[in-house]
Coordinates of C-alpha atoms in Angstrom, one line a residue:
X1 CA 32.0 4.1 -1.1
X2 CA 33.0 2.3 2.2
X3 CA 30.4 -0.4 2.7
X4 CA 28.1 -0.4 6.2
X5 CA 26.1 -1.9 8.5
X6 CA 22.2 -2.4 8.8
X7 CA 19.7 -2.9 11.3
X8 CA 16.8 -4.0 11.4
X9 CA 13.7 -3.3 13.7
X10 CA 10.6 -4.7 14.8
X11 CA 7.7 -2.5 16.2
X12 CA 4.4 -2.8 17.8
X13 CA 1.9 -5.6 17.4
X14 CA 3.4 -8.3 15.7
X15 CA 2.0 -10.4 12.8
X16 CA 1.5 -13.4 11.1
X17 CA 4.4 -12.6 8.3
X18 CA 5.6 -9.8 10.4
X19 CA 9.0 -12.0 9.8
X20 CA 8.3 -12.1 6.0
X21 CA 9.7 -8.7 5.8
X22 CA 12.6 -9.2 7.9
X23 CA 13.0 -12.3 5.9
X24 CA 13.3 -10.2 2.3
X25 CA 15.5 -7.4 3.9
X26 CA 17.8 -9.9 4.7
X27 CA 17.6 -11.8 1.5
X28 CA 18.4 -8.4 -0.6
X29 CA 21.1 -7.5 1.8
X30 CA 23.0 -10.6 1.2
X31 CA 22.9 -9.8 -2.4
X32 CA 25.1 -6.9 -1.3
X33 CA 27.8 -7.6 0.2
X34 CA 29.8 -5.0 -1.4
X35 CA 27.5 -2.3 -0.4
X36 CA 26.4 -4.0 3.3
X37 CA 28.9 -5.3 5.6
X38 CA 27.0 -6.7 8.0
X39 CA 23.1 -7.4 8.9
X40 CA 22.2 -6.9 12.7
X41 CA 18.5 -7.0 14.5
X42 CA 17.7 -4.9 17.0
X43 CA 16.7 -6.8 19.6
X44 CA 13.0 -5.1 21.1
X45 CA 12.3 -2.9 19.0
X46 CA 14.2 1.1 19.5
X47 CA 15.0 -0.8 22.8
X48 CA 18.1 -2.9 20.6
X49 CA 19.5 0.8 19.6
X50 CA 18.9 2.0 23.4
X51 CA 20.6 -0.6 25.1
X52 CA 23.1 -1.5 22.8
X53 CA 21.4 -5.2 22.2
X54 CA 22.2 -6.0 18.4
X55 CA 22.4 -9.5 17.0
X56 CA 24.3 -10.5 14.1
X57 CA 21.9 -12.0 11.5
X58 CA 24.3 -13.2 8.7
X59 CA 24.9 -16.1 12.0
X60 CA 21.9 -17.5 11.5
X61 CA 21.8 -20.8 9.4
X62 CA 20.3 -20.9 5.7
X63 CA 17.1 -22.6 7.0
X64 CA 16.3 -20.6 10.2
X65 CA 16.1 -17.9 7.6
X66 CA 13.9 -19.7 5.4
X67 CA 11.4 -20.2 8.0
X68 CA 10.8 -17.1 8.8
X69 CA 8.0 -17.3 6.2
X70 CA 6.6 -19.4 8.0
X71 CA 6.7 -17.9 12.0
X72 CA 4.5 -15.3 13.6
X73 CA 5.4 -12.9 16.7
X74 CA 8.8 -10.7 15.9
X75 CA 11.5 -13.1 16.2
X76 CA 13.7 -10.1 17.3
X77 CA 11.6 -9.1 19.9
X78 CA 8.8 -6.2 19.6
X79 CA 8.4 -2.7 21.7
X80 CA 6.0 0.0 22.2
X81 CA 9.0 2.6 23.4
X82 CA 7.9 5.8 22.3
X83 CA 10.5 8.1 21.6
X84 CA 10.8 11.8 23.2
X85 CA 9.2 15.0 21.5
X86 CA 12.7 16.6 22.0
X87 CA 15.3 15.7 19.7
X88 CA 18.4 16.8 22.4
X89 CA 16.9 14.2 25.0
X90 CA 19.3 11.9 26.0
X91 CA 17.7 9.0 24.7
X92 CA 18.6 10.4 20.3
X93 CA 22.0 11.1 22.0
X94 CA 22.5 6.8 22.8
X95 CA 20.9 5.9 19.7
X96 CA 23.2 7.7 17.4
X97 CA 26.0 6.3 19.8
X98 CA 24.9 3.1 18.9
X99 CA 24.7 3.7 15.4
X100 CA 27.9 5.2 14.8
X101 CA 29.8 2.5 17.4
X102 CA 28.5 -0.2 15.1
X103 CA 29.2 1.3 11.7
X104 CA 25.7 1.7 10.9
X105 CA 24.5 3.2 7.7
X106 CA 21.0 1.9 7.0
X107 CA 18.0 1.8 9.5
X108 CA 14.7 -0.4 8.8
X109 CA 11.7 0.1 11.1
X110 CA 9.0 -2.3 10.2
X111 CA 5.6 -1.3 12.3
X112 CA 2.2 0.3 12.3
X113 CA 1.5 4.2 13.1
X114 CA 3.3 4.9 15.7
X115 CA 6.9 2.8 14.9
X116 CA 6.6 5.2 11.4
X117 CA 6.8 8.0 14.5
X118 CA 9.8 6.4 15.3
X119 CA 11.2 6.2 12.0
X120 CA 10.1 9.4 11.2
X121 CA 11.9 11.3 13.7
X122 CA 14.9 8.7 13.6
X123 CA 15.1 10.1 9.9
X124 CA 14.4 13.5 11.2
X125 CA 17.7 13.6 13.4
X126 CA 20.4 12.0 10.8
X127 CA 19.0 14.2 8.3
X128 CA 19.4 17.1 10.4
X129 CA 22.9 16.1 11.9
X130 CA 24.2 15.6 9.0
X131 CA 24.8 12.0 9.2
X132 CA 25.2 9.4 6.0
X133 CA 22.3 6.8 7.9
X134 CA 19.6 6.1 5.5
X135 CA 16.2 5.2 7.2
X136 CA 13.4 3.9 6.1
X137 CA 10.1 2.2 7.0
X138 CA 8.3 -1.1 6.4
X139 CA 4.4 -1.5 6.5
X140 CA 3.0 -3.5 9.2
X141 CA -0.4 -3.6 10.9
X142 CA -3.1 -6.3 10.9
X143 CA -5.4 -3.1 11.5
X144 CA -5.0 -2.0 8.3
X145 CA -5.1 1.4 8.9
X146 CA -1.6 3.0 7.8
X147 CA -2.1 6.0 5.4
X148 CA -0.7 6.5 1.9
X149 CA -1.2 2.9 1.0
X150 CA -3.4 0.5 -0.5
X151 CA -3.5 -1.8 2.7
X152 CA -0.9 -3.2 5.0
X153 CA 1.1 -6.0 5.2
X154 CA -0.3 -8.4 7.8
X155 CA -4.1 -7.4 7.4
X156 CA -4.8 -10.2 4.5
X157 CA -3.5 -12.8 6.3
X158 CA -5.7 -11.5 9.4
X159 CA -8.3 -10.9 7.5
X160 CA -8.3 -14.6 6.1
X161 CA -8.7 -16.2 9.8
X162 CA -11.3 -13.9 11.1
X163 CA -13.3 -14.7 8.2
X164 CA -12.4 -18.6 8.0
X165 CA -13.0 -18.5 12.2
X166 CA -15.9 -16.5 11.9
X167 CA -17.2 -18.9 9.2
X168 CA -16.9 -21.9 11.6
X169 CA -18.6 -20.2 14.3
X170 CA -22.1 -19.2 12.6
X171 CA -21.9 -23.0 11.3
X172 CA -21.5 -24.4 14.9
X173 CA -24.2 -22.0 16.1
X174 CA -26.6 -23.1 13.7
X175 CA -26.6 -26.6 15.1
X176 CA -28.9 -26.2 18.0
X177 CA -33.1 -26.0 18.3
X178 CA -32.2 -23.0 20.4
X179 CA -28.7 -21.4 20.3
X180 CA -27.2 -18.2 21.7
X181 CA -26.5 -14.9 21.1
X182 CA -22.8 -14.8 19.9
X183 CA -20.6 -11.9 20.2
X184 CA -17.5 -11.7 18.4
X185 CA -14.9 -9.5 19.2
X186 CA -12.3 -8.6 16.5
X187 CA -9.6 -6.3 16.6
X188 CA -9.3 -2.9 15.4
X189 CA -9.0 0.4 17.4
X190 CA -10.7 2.8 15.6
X191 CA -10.2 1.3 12.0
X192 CA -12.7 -2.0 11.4
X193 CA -11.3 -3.4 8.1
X194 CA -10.3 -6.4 10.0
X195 CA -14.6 -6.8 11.3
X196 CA -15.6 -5.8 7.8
X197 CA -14.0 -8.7 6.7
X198 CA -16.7 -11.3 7.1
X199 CA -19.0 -9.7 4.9
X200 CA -17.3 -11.9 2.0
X201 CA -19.3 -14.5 4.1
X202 CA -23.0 -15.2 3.0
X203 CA -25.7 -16.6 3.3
X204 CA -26.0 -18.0 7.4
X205 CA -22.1 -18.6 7.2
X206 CA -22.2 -14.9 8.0
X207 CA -22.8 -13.1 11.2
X208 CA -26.4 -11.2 11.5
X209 CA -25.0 -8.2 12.6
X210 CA -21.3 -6.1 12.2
X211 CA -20.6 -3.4 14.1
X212 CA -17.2 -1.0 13.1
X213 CA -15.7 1.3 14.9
X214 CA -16.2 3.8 12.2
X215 CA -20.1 4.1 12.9
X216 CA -21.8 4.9 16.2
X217 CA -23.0 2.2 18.2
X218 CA -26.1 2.7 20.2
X219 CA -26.4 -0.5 23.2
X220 CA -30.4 -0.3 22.9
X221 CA -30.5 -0.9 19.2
X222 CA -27.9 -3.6 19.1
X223 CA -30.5 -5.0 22.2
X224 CA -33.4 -4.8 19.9
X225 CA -31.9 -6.1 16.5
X226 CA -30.5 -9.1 18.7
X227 CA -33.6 -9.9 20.4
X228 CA -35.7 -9.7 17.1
X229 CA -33.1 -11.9 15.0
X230 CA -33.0 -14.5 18.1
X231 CA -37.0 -14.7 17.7
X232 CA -36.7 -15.4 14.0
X233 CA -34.1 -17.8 14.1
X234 CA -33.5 -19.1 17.1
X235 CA -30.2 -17.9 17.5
X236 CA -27.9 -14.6 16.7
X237 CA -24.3 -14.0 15.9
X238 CA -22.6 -10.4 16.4
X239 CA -19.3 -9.5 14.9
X240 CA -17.7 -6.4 16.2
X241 CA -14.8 -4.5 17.2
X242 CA -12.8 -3.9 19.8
X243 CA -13.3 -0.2 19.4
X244 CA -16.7 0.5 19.5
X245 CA -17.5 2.9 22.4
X246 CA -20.8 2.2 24.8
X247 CA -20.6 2.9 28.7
X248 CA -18.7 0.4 30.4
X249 CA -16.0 0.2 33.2
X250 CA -13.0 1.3 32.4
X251 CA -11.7 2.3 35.7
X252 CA -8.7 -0.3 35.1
X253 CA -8.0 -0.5 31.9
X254 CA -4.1 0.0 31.0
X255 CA -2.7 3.0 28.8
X256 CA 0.5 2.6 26.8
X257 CA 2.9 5.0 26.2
X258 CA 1.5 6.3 22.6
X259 CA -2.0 7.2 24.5
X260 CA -3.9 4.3 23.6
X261 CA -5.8 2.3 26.0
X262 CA -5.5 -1.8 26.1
X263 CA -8.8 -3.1 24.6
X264 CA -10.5 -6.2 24.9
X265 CA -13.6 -7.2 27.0
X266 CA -16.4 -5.4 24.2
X267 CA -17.9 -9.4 24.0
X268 CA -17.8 -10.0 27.7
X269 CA -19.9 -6.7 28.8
X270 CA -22.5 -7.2 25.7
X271 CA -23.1 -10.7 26.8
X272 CA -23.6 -9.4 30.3
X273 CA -26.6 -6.9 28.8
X274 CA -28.3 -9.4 26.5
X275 CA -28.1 -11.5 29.7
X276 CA -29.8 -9.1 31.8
X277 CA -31.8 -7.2 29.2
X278 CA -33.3 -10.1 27.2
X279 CA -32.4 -13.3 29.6
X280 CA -31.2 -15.3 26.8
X281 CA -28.4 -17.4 26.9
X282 CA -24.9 -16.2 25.0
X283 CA -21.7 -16.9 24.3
X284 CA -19.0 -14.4 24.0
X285 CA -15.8 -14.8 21.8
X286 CA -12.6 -13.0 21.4
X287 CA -10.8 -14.1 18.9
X288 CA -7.8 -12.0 20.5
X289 CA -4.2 -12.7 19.5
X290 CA -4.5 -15.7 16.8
X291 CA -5.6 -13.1 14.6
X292 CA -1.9 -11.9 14.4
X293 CA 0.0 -15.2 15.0
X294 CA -2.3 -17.8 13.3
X295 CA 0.2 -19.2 11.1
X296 CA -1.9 -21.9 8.9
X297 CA -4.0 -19.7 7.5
X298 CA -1.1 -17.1 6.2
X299 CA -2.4 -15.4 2.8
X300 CA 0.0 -16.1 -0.2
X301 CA -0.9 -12.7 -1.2
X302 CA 0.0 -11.0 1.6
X303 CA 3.5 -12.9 2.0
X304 CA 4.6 -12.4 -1.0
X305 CA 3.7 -8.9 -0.9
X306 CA 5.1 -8.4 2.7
X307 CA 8.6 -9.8 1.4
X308 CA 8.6 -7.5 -1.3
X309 CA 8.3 -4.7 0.6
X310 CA 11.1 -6.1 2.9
X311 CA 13.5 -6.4 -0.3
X312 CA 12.4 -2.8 -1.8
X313 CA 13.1 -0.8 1.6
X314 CA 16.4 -2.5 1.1
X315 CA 16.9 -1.4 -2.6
X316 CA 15.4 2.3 -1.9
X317 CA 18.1 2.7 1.1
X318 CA 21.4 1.8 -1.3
X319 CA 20.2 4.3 -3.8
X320 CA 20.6 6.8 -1.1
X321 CA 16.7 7.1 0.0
X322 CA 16.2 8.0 4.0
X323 CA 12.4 8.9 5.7
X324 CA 10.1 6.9 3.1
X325 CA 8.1 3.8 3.8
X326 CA 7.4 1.3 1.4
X327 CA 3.7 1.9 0.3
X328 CA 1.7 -0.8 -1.6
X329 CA -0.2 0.6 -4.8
X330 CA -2.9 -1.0 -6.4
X331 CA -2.9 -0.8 -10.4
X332 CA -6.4 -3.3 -10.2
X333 CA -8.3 -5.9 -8.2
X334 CA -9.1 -8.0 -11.2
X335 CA -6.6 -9.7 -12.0
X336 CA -5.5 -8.0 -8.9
X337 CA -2.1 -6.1 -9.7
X338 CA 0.0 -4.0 -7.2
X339 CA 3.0 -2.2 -7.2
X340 CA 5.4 -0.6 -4.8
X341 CA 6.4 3.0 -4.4
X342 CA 7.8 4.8 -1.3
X343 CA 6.4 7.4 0.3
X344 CA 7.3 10.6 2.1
X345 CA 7.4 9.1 6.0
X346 CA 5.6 12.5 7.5
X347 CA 3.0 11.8 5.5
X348 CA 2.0 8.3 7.5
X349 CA 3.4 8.8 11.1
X350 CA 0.3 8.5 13.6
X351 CA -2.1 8.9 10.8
X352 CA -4.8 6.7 10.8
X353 CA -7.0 5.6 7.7
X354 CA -10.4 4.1 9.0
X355 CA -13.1 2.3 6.7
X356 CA -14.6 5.1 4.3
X357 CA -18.5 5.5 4.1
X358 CA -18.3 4.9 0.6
X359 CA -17.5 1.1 1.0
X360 CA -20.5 0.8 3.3
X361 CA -24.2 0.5 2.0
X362 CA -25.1 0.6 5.6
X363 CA -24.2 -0.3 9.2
X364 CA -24.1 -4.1 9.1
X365 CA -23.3 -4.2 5.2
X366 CA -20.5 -3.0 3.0
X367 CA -20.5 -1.9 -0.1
X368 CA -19.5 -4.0 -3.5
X369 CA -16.4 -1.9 -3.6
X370 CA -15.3 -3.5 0.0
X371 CA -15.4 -6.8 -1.4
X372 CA -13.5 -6.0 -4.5
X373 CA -10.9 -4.4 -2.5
X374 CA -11.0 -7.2 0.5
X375 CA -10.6 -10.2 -1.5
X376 CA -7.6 -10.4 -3.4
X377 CA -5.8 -9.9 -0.1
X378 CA -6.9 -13.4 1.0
X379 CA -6.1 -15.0 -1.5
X380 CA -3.7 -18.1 -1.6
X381 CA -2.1 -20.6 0.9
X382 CA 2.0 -20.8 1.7
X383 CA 3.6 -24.4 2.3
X384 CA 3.9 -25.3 5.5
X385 CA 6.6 -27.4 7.1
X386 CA 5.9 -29.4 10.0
X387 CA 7.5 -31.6 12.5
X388 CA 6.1 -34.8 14.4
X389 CA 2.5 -33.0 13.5
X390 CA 4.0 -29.5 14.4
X391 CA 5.0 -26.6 13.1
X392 CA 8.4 -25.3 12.3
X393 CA 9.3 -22.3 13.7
X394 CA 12.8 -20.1 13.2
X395 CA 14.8 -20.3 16.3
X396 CA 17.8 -17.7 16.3
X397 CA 20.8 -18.0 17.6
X398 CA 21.4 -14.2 19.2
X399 CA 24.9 -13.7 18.4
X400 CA 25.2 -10.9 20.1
X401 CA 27.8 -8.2 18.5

């Protein structure tokens, strides 16, 4: 068997050990040198394959590699290209260019919902052309809302700074005689397992109210609960998501090209309505793009896990597997065990898996099951290397091929 080329992708939002994964795709390629000839990144996403933009990634020194555990935001440069409906567009036509010009025989696209779209129909095309390219996908989402597995890499470590952050804002708040009304804004479109994640908080280290996107929001009773809570206690706190849907103005908010609209701002026009409904003092917070890139607080859990999946996508393509993703499956939470298994790609591409009813006991308080499934993700802290007080950071090269 004449030995190929890889590539490697990046897609969508990035995360915190988004470069985990890259990091154990590249460590199991090198252990195949007679298989894989060479390891490139695509530089931006599908962009790389579009525009011809490949980096050679066997260039890159031992330890630029090695930190890669330890660096947030896709080193190779992210995208939110979405590819055409029509498999004869031009655009398939430059991609397999690309691919053959390079001698590539194994594709990894590491994303969320809509890069296993790409992935899917990159899949989709060598299949039905006949071509020997293996492709396969790579779970990524702090959203944690990718079907057909138990969670996604990236949402542990996410979910260990919003409730660590969220933790440190109910004990500030507590401080005062008379505080504020807080509003915390946390990510998650239409899935809330990130927001349901400070219910492991108790006691006043957790916020008074948490609202998902999942259940239906109603701006008079989130008025009414505030202003009763800020009677008793002289303060309230408010976690919710991003997604929850009350009238506001969205007469200039951005779409992307998958159809999804640029969120943020949820805090800022709640604030404005305690202000004028209740004319009490508030503070809101977003804790916006940390959440992904917050490097210090990485789960040990979720690296490990992350490069595993990295390494099996690897091991799946050489035994001749194309259009799976690497799906985590838990065996139990305590001890918590996991193992890995791919999965039929068609089955996850823009699928969305929200927060069942059956881990909530009501509207601002999960279930016992949430907790058990939440917590082992959290669990564990990586070793950081610093320098002069900061951290270290992989820097590539960009040999570009």
């Amino acid at each position: 068997m004449s030995k190929k080329a890889m590539v490697y992708i990046q897609s969508g939002g990035p995360t915190s050990v988004i470069n985990s994964s890259l990091y154990g795709a590249i460590r199991e390629a090198q252990a195949h040198p007679e298989e894989i000839s060479h390891i490139y990144g695509s530089l931006h996403g599908i962009e790389g394959l579009l525009c011809d933009e490949l980096i050679d990634l066997n260039k890159e020194d031992y330890e630029t590699i090695e930190l890669l555990k330890q660096t947030p935001g896709s080193v190779l440069g992210t995208s939110r290209h979405k590819l055409p409906k029509d498999y004869h567009d031009d655009e398939y036509k430059t991609i397999i260019e690309t691919l053959k010009k390079h001698n590539i025989g194994y594709v990894f696209v590491n994303g969320g919902n809509d890069s296993m779209d790409t992935c899917y129909k990159l899949s989709t095309l060598c299949k039905e052309l006949n071509l020997d390219i293996k492709v396969m996908g790579v779970p990524k989402t702090v959203d944690n809302d990718l079907a057909e597995t138990d969670h996604s890499n990236g949402f542990g470590s996410a979910a260990k700074y919003v409730v660590n952050t969220v933790k440190e804002i109910c004990i500030d708040a507590k401080c005062y005689k008379k505080g504020k009304v807080y509003i915390i804004e946390i990510m998650g479109r239409n899935a809330g397992w990130l927001t349901a994640s400070v219910d492991l908080l108790e006691g006043e280290d957790r916020p008074d109210l948490i609202y998902l996107p999942e259940n239906k929001f109603d701006v008079d009773d989130f008025v009414k609960n505030a202003k009763e809570i800020f009677a008793k206690k002289g303060y309230c706190i408010a976690a919710i998501s991003e997604g929850i849907e009350f009238e506001r103005d969205e007469s200039k908010v951005r779409i992307d090209s998958f159809g999804h609209k640029q969120l943020g701002g949820a805090a800022i026009d709640l604030a404005s309505i305690i202000e004028d409904k209740l004319d009490l003092p508030t503070r809101a917070i977003e804790l916006s793009l940390p959440q992904r890139a917050y490097a210090f607080l990485v789960s040990k859990v979720d690296q490990e896990e992350t490069i595993e999946c990295g390494k099996m996508a690897v091991k799946k393509a050489l035994e001749g597997m194309s259009g799976h993703m690497i799906a985590i499956k838990r065996i139990s939470s305590n001890p918590y065990k996991v193992h890995y298994e791919p999965v039929d790609i068609s089955k996850i591409a823009n699928v969305e898996r929200v927060v069942p009813t059956s881990m909530m006991n009501d509207v601002h308080h999960m279930d016992k099951t949430f907790k058990e499934y939440c917590l082992p993700l959290i669990q564990g802290e990586i070793e950081i290397k610093y320098e002069n007080g900061i951290i270290k950071s992989a820097e590539l090269k960009k040999h570009r091929i």
